MMTF fields as JSON, N, C-alpha, C and O atoms, coordinates in Angstrom:
{
  "mmtfVersion": "1.0.0",
  "mmtfProducer": "UNKNOWN",
  "numBonds": 355,
  "numAtoms": 356,
  "numGroups": 89,
  "numChains": 1,
  "numModels": 1,
  "chainsPerModel": [1],
  "groupsPerChain": [89],
  "chainIdList": ["A"],
  "bondAtomList": [4, 2, 8, 6, 12, 10, 16, 14, 20, 18, 24, 22, 28, 26, 32, 30, 36, 34, 40, 38, 44, 42, 48, 46, 52, 50, 56, 54, 60, 58, 64, 62, 68, 66, 72, 70, 76, 74, 80, 78, 84, 82, 88, 86, 92, 90, 96, 94, 100, 98, 104, 102, 108, 106, 112, 110, 116, 114, 120, 118, 124, 122, 128, 126, 132, 130, 136, 134, 140, 138, 144, 142, 148, 146, 152, 150, 156, 154, 160, 158, 164, 162, 168, 166, 172, 170, 176, 174, 180, 178, 184, 182, 188, 186, 192, 190, 196, 194, 200, 198, 204, 202, 208, 206, 212, 210, 216, 214, 220, 218, 224, 222, 228, 226, 232, 230, 236, 234, 240, 238, 244, 242, 248, 246, 252, 250, 256, 254, 260, 258, 264, 262, 268, 266, 272, 270, 276, 274, 280, 278, 284, 282, 288, 286, 292, 290, 296, 294, 300, 298, 304, 302, 308, 306, 312, 310, 316, 314, 320, 318, 324, 322, 328, 326, 332, 330, 336, 334, 340, 338, 344, 342, 348, 346, 352, 350],
  "bondOrderList": [1, 1, 1, 1, 1, 1, 1, 1, 1, 1, 1, 1, 1, 1, 1, 1, 1, 1, 1, 1, 1, 1, 1, 1, 1, 1, 1, 1, 1, 1, 1, 1, 1, 1, 1, 1, 1, 1, 1, 1, 1, 1, 1, 1, 1, 1, 1, 1, 1, 1, 1, 1, 1, 1, 1, 1, 1, 1, 1, 1, 1, 1, 1, 1, 1, 1, 1, 1, 1, 1, 1, 1, 1, 1, 1, 1, 1, 1, 1, 1, 1, 1, 1, 1, 1, 1, 1, 1],
  "groupList": [{"groupName": "MET", "atomNameList": ["N", "CA", "C", "O"], "elementList": ["N", "C", "C", "O"], "formalChargeList": [0, 0, 0, 0], "bondAtomList": [1, 0, 2, 1, 3, 2], "bondOrderList": [1, 1, 2], "singleLetterCode": "M", "chemCompType": "L-PEPTIDE LINKING"}, {"groupName": "GLU", "atomNameList": ["N", "CA", "C", "O"], "elementList": ["N", "C", "C", "O"], "formalChargeList": [0, 0, 0, 0], "bondAtomList": [1, 0, 2, 1, 3, 2], "bondOrderList": [1, 1, 2], "singleLetterCode": "E", "chemCompType": "L-PEPTIDE LINKING"}, {"groupName": "ILE", "atomNameList": ["N", "CA", "C", "O"], "elementList": ["N", "C", "C", "O"], "formalChargeList": [0, 0, 0, 0], "bondAtomList": [1, 0, 2, 1, 3, 2], "bondOrderList": [1, 1, 2], "singleLetterCode": "I", "chemCompType": "L-PEPTIDE LINKING"}, {"groupName": "ARG", "atomNameList": ["N", "CA", "C", "O"], "elementList": ["N", "C", "C", "O"], "formalChargeList": [0, 0, 0, 0], "bondAtomList": [1, 0, 2, 1, 3, 2], "bondOrderList": [1, 1, 2], "singleLetterCode": "R", "chemCompType": "L-PEPTIDE LINKING"}, {"groupName": "VAL", "atomNameList": ["N", "CA", "C", "O"], "elementList": ["N", "C", "C", "O"], "formalChargeList": [0, 0, 0, 0], "bondAtomList": [1, 0, 2, 1, 3, 2], "bondOrderList": [1, 1, 2], "singleLetterCode": "V", "chemCompType": "L-PEPTIDE LINKING"}, {"groupName": "SER", "atomNameList": ["N", "CA", "C", "O"], "elementList": ["N", "C", "C", "O"], "formalChargeList": [0, 0, 0, 0], "bondAtomList": [1, 0, 2, 1, 3, 2], "bondOrderList": [1, 1, 2], "singleLetterCode": "S", "chemCompType": "L-PEPTIDE LINKING"}, {"groupName": "TYR", "atomNameList": ["N", "CA", "C", "O"], "elementList": ["N", "C", "C", "O"], "formalChargeList": [0, 0, 0, 0], "bondAtomList": [1, 0, 2, 1, 3, 2], "bondOrderList": [1, 1, 2], "singleLetterCode": "Y", "chemCompType": "L-PEPTIDE LINKING"}, {"groupName": "GLY", "atomNameList": ["N", "CA", "C", "O"], "elementList": ["N", "C", "C", "O"], "formalChargeList": [0, 0, 0, 0], "bondAtomList": [1, 0, 2, 1, 3, 2], "bondOrderList": [1, 1, 2], "singleLetterCode": "G", "chemCompType": "PEPTIDE LINKING"}, {"groupName": "LYS", "atomNameList": ["N", "CA", "C", "O"], "elementList": ["N", "C", "C", "O"], "formalChargeList": [0, 0, 0, 0], "bondAtomList": [1, 0, 2, 1, 3, 2], "bondOrderList": [1, 1, 2], "singleLetterCode": "K", "chemCompType": "L-PEPTIDE LINKING"}, {"groupName": "ASP", "atomNameList": ["N", "CA", "C", "O"], "elementList": ["N", "C", "C", "O"], "formalChargeList": [0, 0, 0, 0], "bondAtomList": [1, 0, 2, 1, 3, 2], "bondOrderList": [1, 1, 2], "singleLetterCode": "D", "chemCompType": "L-PEPTIDE LINKING"}, {"groupName": "PHE", "atomNameList": ["N", "CA", "C", "O"], "elementList": ["N", "C", "C", "O"], "formalChargeList": [0, 0, 0, 0], "bondAtomList": [1, 0, 2, 1, 3, 2], "bondOrderList": [1, 1, 2], "singleLetterCode": "F", "chemCompType": "L-PEPTIDE LINKING"}, {"groupName": "PRO", "atomNameList": ["N", "CA", "C", "O"], "elementList": ["N", "C", "C", "O"], "formalChargeList": [0, 0, 0, 0], "bondAtomList": [1, 0, 2, 1, 3, 2], "bondOrderList": [1, 1, 2], "singleLetterCode": "P", "chemCompType": "L-PEPTIDE LINKING"}, {"groupName": "LEU", "atomNameList": ["N", "CA", "C", "O"], "elementList": ["N", "C", "C", "O"], "formalChargeList": [0, 0, 0, 0], "bondAtomList": [1, 0, 2, 1, 3, 2], "bondOrderList": [1, 1, 2], "singleLetterCode": "L", "chemCompType": "L-PEPTIDE LINKING"}, {"groupName": "THR", "atomNameList": ["N", "CA", "C", "O"], "elementList": ["N", "C", "C", "O"], "formalChargeList": [0, 0, 0, 0], "bondAtomList": [1, 0, 2, 1, 3, 2], "bondOrderList": [1, 1, 2], "singleLetterCode": "T", "chemCompType": "L-PEPTIDE LINKING"}, {"groupName": "ASN", "atomNameList": ["N", "CA", "C", "O"], "elementList": ["N", "C", "C", "O"], "formalChargeList": [0, 0, 0, 0], "bondAtomList": [1, 0, 2, 1, 3, 2], "bondOrderList": [1, 1, 2], "singleLetterCode": "N", "chemCompType": "L-PEPTIDE LINKING"}, {"groupName": "ALA", "atomNameList": ["N", "CA", "C", "O"], "elementList": ["N", "C", "C", "O"], "formalChargeList": [0, 0, 0, 0], "bondAtomList": [1, 0, 2, 1, 3, 2], "bondOrderList": [1, 1, 2], "singleLetterCode": "A", "chemCompType": "L-PEPTIDE LINKING"}, {"groupName": "HIS", "atomNameList": ["N", "CA", "C", "O"], "elementList": ["N", "C", "C", "O"], "formalChargeList": [0, 0, 0, 0], "bondAtomList": [1, 0, 2, 1, 3, 2], "bondOrderList": [1, 1, 2], "singleLetterCode": "H", "chemCompType": "L-PEPTIDE LINKING"}, {"groupName": "TRP", "atomNameList": ["N", "CA", "C", "O"], "elementList": ["N", "C", "C", "O"], "formalChargeList": [0, 0, 0, 0], "bondAtomList": [1, 0, 2, 1, 3, 2], "bondOrderList": [1, 1, 2], "singleLetterCode": "W", "chemCompType": "L-PEPTIDE LINKING"}],
  "groupTypeList": [0, 1, 2, 3, 3, 1, 4, 2, 5, 6, 2, 7, 7, 2, 8, 9, 10, 1, 8, 4, 5, 11, 10, 1, 12, 4, 9, 13, 12, 0, 4, 3, 9, 1, 12, 1, 8, 2, 2, 5, 1, 12, 14, 5, 7, 1, 12, 3, 8, 4, 1, 1, 15, 9, 14, 1, 12, 8, 5, 8, 7, 8, 12, 15, 16, 1, 16, 12, 0, 8, 2, 1, 6, 8, 13, 16, 8, 1, 11, 8, 1, 14, 17, 17, 17, 16, 4, 7, 1],
  "groupIdList": [1, 2, 3, 4, 5, 6, 7, 8, 9, 10, 11, 12, 13, 14, 15, 16, 17, 18, 19, 20, 21, 22, 23, 24, 25, 26, 27, 28, 29, 30, 31, 32, 33, 34, 35, 36, 37, 38, 39, 40, 41, 42, 43, 44, 45, 46, 47, 48, 49, 50, 51, 52, 53, 54, 55, 56, 57, 58, 59, 60, 61, 62, 63, 64, 65, 66, 67, 68, 69, 70, 71, 72, 73, 74, 75, 76, 77, 78, 79, 80, 81, 82, 83, 84, 85, 86, 87, 88, 89],
  "secStructList": [7, 7, 7, 7, 2, 2, 2, 2, 2, 2, 2, 2, 2, 2, 6, 6, 4, 4, 4, 1, 7, 2, 2, 2, 2, 2, 2, 2, 2, 2, 2, 2, 2, 2, 2, 2, 2, 6, 4, 4, 4, 1, 7, 2, 2, 2, 2, 2, 2, 2, 2, 2, 2, 2, 2, 2, 2, 2, 2, 6, 2, 2, 2, 2, 2, 2, 2, 2, 2, 6, 6, 6, 7, 7, 4, 4, 4, 1, 7, 6, 6, 1, 4, 4, 4, 6, 6, 6, 7],
  "xCoordList": [-37.354, -37.069, -38.032, -38.165, -38.682, -39.604, -38.836, -37.992, -39.135, -38.481, -39.467, -40.638, -38.983, -39.84, -40.47, -39.849, -41.688, -42.421, -41.742, -41.835, -41.056, -40.347, -39.218, -38.984, -38.531, -37.447, -38.024, -37.498, -39.084, -39.733, -40.245, -40.096, -40.84, -41.361, -40.239, -40.381, -39.135, -37.999, -37.418, -37.182, -37.19, -36.64, -37.557, -37.094, -38.85, -39.811, -39.879, -40.061, -39.733, -39.801, -38.597, -38.711, -37.446, -36.225, -36.197, -35.698, -36.735, -36.727, -37.63, -38.829, -37.049, -37.793, -38.577, -39.649, -38.061, -38.785, -39.061, -40.035, -38.21, -38.368, -39.605, -39.995, -40.213, -41.395, -42.7, -43.783, -42.594, -43.796, -43.754, -42.799, -44.764, -44.873, -43.712, -43.281, -43.21, -42.187, -42.661, -41.856, -43.965, -44.511, -44.265, -44.09, -44.255, -43.964, -42.505, -42.189, -41.617, -40.216, -40.094, -39.33, -40.829, -40.834, -41.286, -40.675, -42.337, -42.818, -41.729, -41.543, -41.019, -39.95, -38.83, -38.294, -38.478, -37.423, -37.869, -37.043, -39.155, -39.69, -39.595, -39.338, -39.803, -39.618, -38.158, -37.857, -37.242, -35.814, -35.505, -34.655, -36.191, -36.059, -36.434, -35.73, -37.548, -38.006, -37.019, -36.756, -36.479, -35.491, -34.262, -33.695, -33.857, -32.679, -32.895, -31.954, -34.123, -34.448, -34.324, -34.058, -34.517, -34.489, -33.333, -33.316, -32.377, -31.304, -30.569, -30.158, -30.402, -29.682, -30.498, -29.953, -31.781, -32.655, -32.764, -33.302, -32.264, -32.377, -31.433, -30.315, -31.904, -31.003, -30.056, -30.222, -29.082, -28.052, -28.63, -28.173, -29.625, -30.246, -30.983, -30.883, -31.724, -32.448, -31.471, -31.663, -30.431, -29.435, -28.761, -28.524, -28.46, -27.855, -28.793, -28.349, -30.08, -31.051, -31.184, -31.309, -31.158, -31.209, -29.967, -30.061, -28.805, -27.559, -27.566, -27.075, -28.116, -28.211, -29.123, -28.802, -30.266, -31.178, -30.523, -30.69, -29.778, -29.037, -28.059, -27.96, -27.342, -26.365, -27.044, -26.521, -28.215, -28.962, -29.391, -29.296, -29.866, -30.261, -29.057, -29.166, -27.927, -26.716, -26.316, -25.901, -26.44, -26.06, -27.015, -26.656, -28.22, -29.219, -29.446, -30.503, -28.45, -28.603, -29.074, -30.021, -28.426, -28.803, -30.234, -30.993, -30.595, -31.949, -32.972, -34.046, -32.629, -33.52, -33.726, -34.847, -32.633, -32.732, -33.611, -34.481, -33.389, -34.2, -35.672, -36.557, -35.922, -37.303, -37.971, -39.124, -37.255, -37.802, -38.059, -39.023, -37.203, -37.356, -38.572, -39.008, -39.119, -40.353, -41.483, -42.393, -41.409, -42.432, -41.816, -42.407, -40.616, -39.897, -39.775, -39.944, -39.474, -39.312, -38.055, -36.974, -38.191, -37.077, -36.331, -36.721, -35.25, -34.495, -33.705, -33.252, -33.531, -32.738, -33.354, -32.665, -34.614, -35.242, -34.925, -35.207, -34.348, -34.002, -32.582, -31.703, -32.343, -30.987, -29.959, -30.237, -28.775, -27.713, -27.282, -26.864, -27.38, -26.99, -27.938, -27.585, -29.112, -30.023, -29.715, -30.478, -28.579, -27.998, -28.96, -28.866, -29.878, -30.779, -31.631, -32.067, -31.876, -32.631, -31.768, -32.295, -30.474, -29.563, -28.758, -27.893, -29.041, -28.303, -28.519, -29.641, -27.449, -27.552, -27.57, -27.643, -27.506, -27.512, -26.188, -26.002],
  "yCoordList": [-11.371, -12.644, -13.687, -13.83, -14.392, -15.444, -16.75, -17.1, -17.447, -18.725, -19.841, -19.788, -20.832, -21.964, -22.606, -22.693, -23.046, -23.637, -24.888, -25.18, -25.639, -26.832, -26.477, -27.187, -25.381, -24.938, -24.554, -24.952, -23.796, -23.365, -24.575, -24.64, -25.518, -26.717, -27.538, -28.035, -27.675, -28.442, -27.778, -28.442, -26.483, -25.753, -25.908, -26.195, -25.716, -25.835, -27.233, -27.412, -28.231, -29.612, -30.044, -30.901, -29.46, -29.814, -29.158, -29.735, -27.959, -27.228, -27.957, -28.108, -28.398, -29.031, -30.277, -30.537, -31.053, -32.235, -33.23, -33.98, -33.236, -34.198, -33.931, -34.774, -32.777, -32.419, -32.78, -32.612, -33.278, -33.633, -35.124, -35.821, -35.59, -36.991, -37.42, -36.649, -38.631, -39.146, -39.175, -39.076, -39.309, -39.299, -37.947, -37.875, -36.893, -35.573, -35.471, -34.784, -36.146, -36.181, -36.942, -36.537, -38.027, -38.754, -37.82, -37.794, -37.061, -36.101, -35.081, -34.731, -34.61, -33.636, -34.226, -33.56, -35.471, -36.111, -36.376, -36.39, -36.585, -36.718, -35.381, -35.352, -34.284, -32.958, -32.78, -32.21, -33.275, -33.176, -33.968, -33.559, -35.11, -35.862, -34.988, -34.959, -34.281, -33.407, -32.272, -31.916, -31.71, -30.647, -31.139, -30.406, -32.347, -32.892, -32.943, -32.757, -33.193, -33.257, -31.892, -31.814, -30.822, -29.472, -28.635, -27.415, -29.283, -28.552, -27.593, -26.512, -27.97, -27.107, -25.881, -24.933, -25.889, -24.762, -23.741, -22.652, -24.085, -23.185, -22.005, -22.143, -20.844, -19.689, -19.792, -20.664, -18.92, -19.024, -18.907, -19.59, -18.049, -17.902, -19.159, -19.59, -19.749, -20.983, -22.114, -22.892, -22.195, -23.239, -23.103, -24.101, -21.89, -21.643, -22.096, -22.697, -21.809, -22.202, -23.728, -24.283, -24.396, -25.863, -26.418, -27.343, -25.864, -26.322, -26.106, -26.95, -24.988, -24.729, -25.755, -26.265, -26.057, -27.063, -28.443, -29.23, -28.743, -30.009, -30.116, -31.163, -29.042, -29.048, -29.254, -29.95, -28.643, -28.843, -30.299, -30.884, -30.88, -32.288, -33.171, -34.104, -32.889, -33.674, -33.567, -34.555, -32.379, -32.202, -32.926, -33.218, -33.216, -33.929, -35.339, -35.933, -35.866, -37.139, -38.287, -38.985, -38.495, -39.611, -39.448, -40.416, -38.245, -37.958, -38.218, -38.765, -37.821, -38.052, -39.547, -40.008, -40.291, -41.744, -42.369, -43.185, -41.992, -42.516, -42.156, -42.955, -40.956, -40.513, -41.374, -41.778, -41.652, -42.507, -43.923, -44.57, -44.398, -45.759, -45.902, -47.02, -44.792, -44.858, -45.474, -46.096, -45.292, -45.888, -47.035, -47.523, -47.449, -48.532, -48.299, -49.216, -47.036, -46.701, -47.365, -47.202, -48.098, -48.852, -47.997, -47.916, -47.361, -46.473, -47.235, -46.64, -48.537, -49.306, -49.298, -49.589, -48.975, -48.937, -47.642, -47.532, -46.682, -45.41, -45.479, -46.061, -44.888, -44.941, -44.295, -43.275, -44.892, -44.373, -42.957, -42.181, -42.612, -41.252, -40.195, -39.017, -40.596, -39.688, -39.798, -40.374, -39.229, -39.363, -38.971, -39.494, -38.059, -37.533, -38.644, -38.525, -39.715, -40.843, -41.699, -42.437, -41.6, -42.485, -41.756, -42.351, -40.495, -39.714, -40.337, -40.673, -40.477, -41.01, -42.512, -43.028, -43.23, -44.7, -45.208, -46.417],
  "zCoordList": [83.842, 83.243, 83.811, 85.026, 82.937, 83.347, 83.514, 82.689, 84.566, 84.827, 84.487, 84.863, 83.783, 83.403, 84.633, 85.692, 84.477, 85.602, 86.128, 87.32, 85.262, 85.715, 86.689, 87.667, 86.409, 87.291, 88.65, 89.689, 88.638, 89.887, 90.667, 91.887, 89.968, 90.612, 91.245, 92.362, 90.533, 91.06, 92.299, 93.309, 92.228, 93.372, 94.59, 95.694, 94.377, 95.474, 96.044, 97.248, 95.179, 95.629, 96.44, 97.317, 96.157, 96.883, 98.26, 99.226, 98.334, 99.611, 100.612, 100.381, 101.71, 102.808, 102.387, 102.933, 101.425, 100.948, 102.065, 102.007, 103.077, 104.156, 105.014, 105.822, 104.842, 105.628, 104.918, 105.479, 103.684, 102.93, 102.579, 102.922, 101.915, 101.545, 100.64, 99.783, 100.821, 99.914, 98.457, 97.531, 98.268, 96.905, 96.231, 95.015, 97.021, 96.464, 96.04, 95.068, 96.756, 96.336, 95.016, 94.139, 94.868, 93.589, 92.472, 91.404, 92.702, 91.698, 91.362, 90.196, 92.372, 92.165, 91.322, 90.437, 91.598, 90.819, 89.384, 88.471, 89.182, 87.824, 87.08, 85.877, 87.797, 87.199, 86.804, 85.756, 87.655, 87.319, 86.056, 85.265, 85.853, 84.607, 83.414, 82.405, 83.544, 82.455, 82.204, 81.056, 83.27, 83.119, 82.365, 81.555, 82.62, 81.948, 80.434, 79.662, 80.017, 78.589, 77.908, 76.709, 78.675, 78.089, 78.628, 78.461, 79.268, 79.953, 79.018, 79.442, 77.771, 76.821, 76.424, 75.858, 76.712, 76.385, 77.52, 77.323, 78.688, 79.834, 79.676, 79.179, 80.108, 80.09, 81.283, 82.136, 81.343, 82.376, 83.79, 84.706, 83.964, 85.286, 85.706, 86.855, 84.779, 85.083, 85.373, 86.307, 84.568, 84.768, 86.133, 86.813, 86.526, 87.839, 88.957, 89.935, 88.814, 89.839, 89.924, 91.016, 88.778, 88.781, 89.457, 90.264, 89.137, 89.75, 91.257, 92.006, 91.707, 93.148, 93.819, 94.892, 93.183, 93.732, 93.698, 94.63, 92.626, 92.554, 93.716, 94.356, 93.984, 95.081, 96.426, 97.297, 96.59, 97.838, 97.975, 99.053, 96.87, 96.899, 97.214, 98.01, 96.607, 96.885, 98.355, 98.96, 98.924, 100.329, 101.275, 102.416, 100.811, 101.61, 101.066, 101.282, 100.363, 99.66, 100.513, 100.15, 101.645, 102.513, 103.003, 103.051, 103.361, 103.821, 102.701, 102.951, 101.473, 100.33, 100.108, 99.894, 100.163, 99.977, 101.06, 100.759, 102.304, 103.409, 103.229, 103.537, 102.731, 102.515, 101.44, 101.593, 100.364, 99.311, 99.817, 99.405, 100.703, 101.217, 102.134, 102.409, 102.607, 103.408, 102.597, 103.146, 101.283, 100.414, 99.602, 98.638, 100.017, 99.363, 97.858, 97.054, 97.496, 96.088, 95.557, 96.122, 94.494, 93.921, 92.902, 91.737, 93.358, 92.477, 91.425, 90.448, 91.604, 90.64, 89.237, 88.26, 89.132, 87.807, 87.05, 85.857, 87.737, 87.11, 86.563, 87.2, 85.38, 84.799, 85.725, 86.355, 85.803, 86.675, 86.279, 87.138, 84.988, 84.588, 85.163, 85.219, 85.58, 86.279, 87.772, 88.547, 88.142, 89.485, 90.603, 91.714, 90.318, 91.354, 91.958, 93.103, 91.218, 91.758, 92.694, 93.526, 92.558, 93.276, 94.356, 94.998, 94.547, 95.535, 96.925, 97.303, 97.648, 99.014, 99.141, 100.256, 98.043, 98.123, 98.645, 98.783]
}
């Protein structure tokens, strides 16, 4: 089974994000935006992997928020329904 590149990119971006540039976390969250647009097209395996990465991000929410604040990223411009931008606030 082939996994969409967006899913792979999101999973990789969430793993150990605190060890890389905050700009890379922004890129990862932008990938999550793209995934949300195609979420209904994901197969069950891909959806499970996205949910697992979402859960990891939620568990590291405060750390993610602090990492974004290193570059003073203004999450208020992102829609509230895109919770991944607001995790840890």
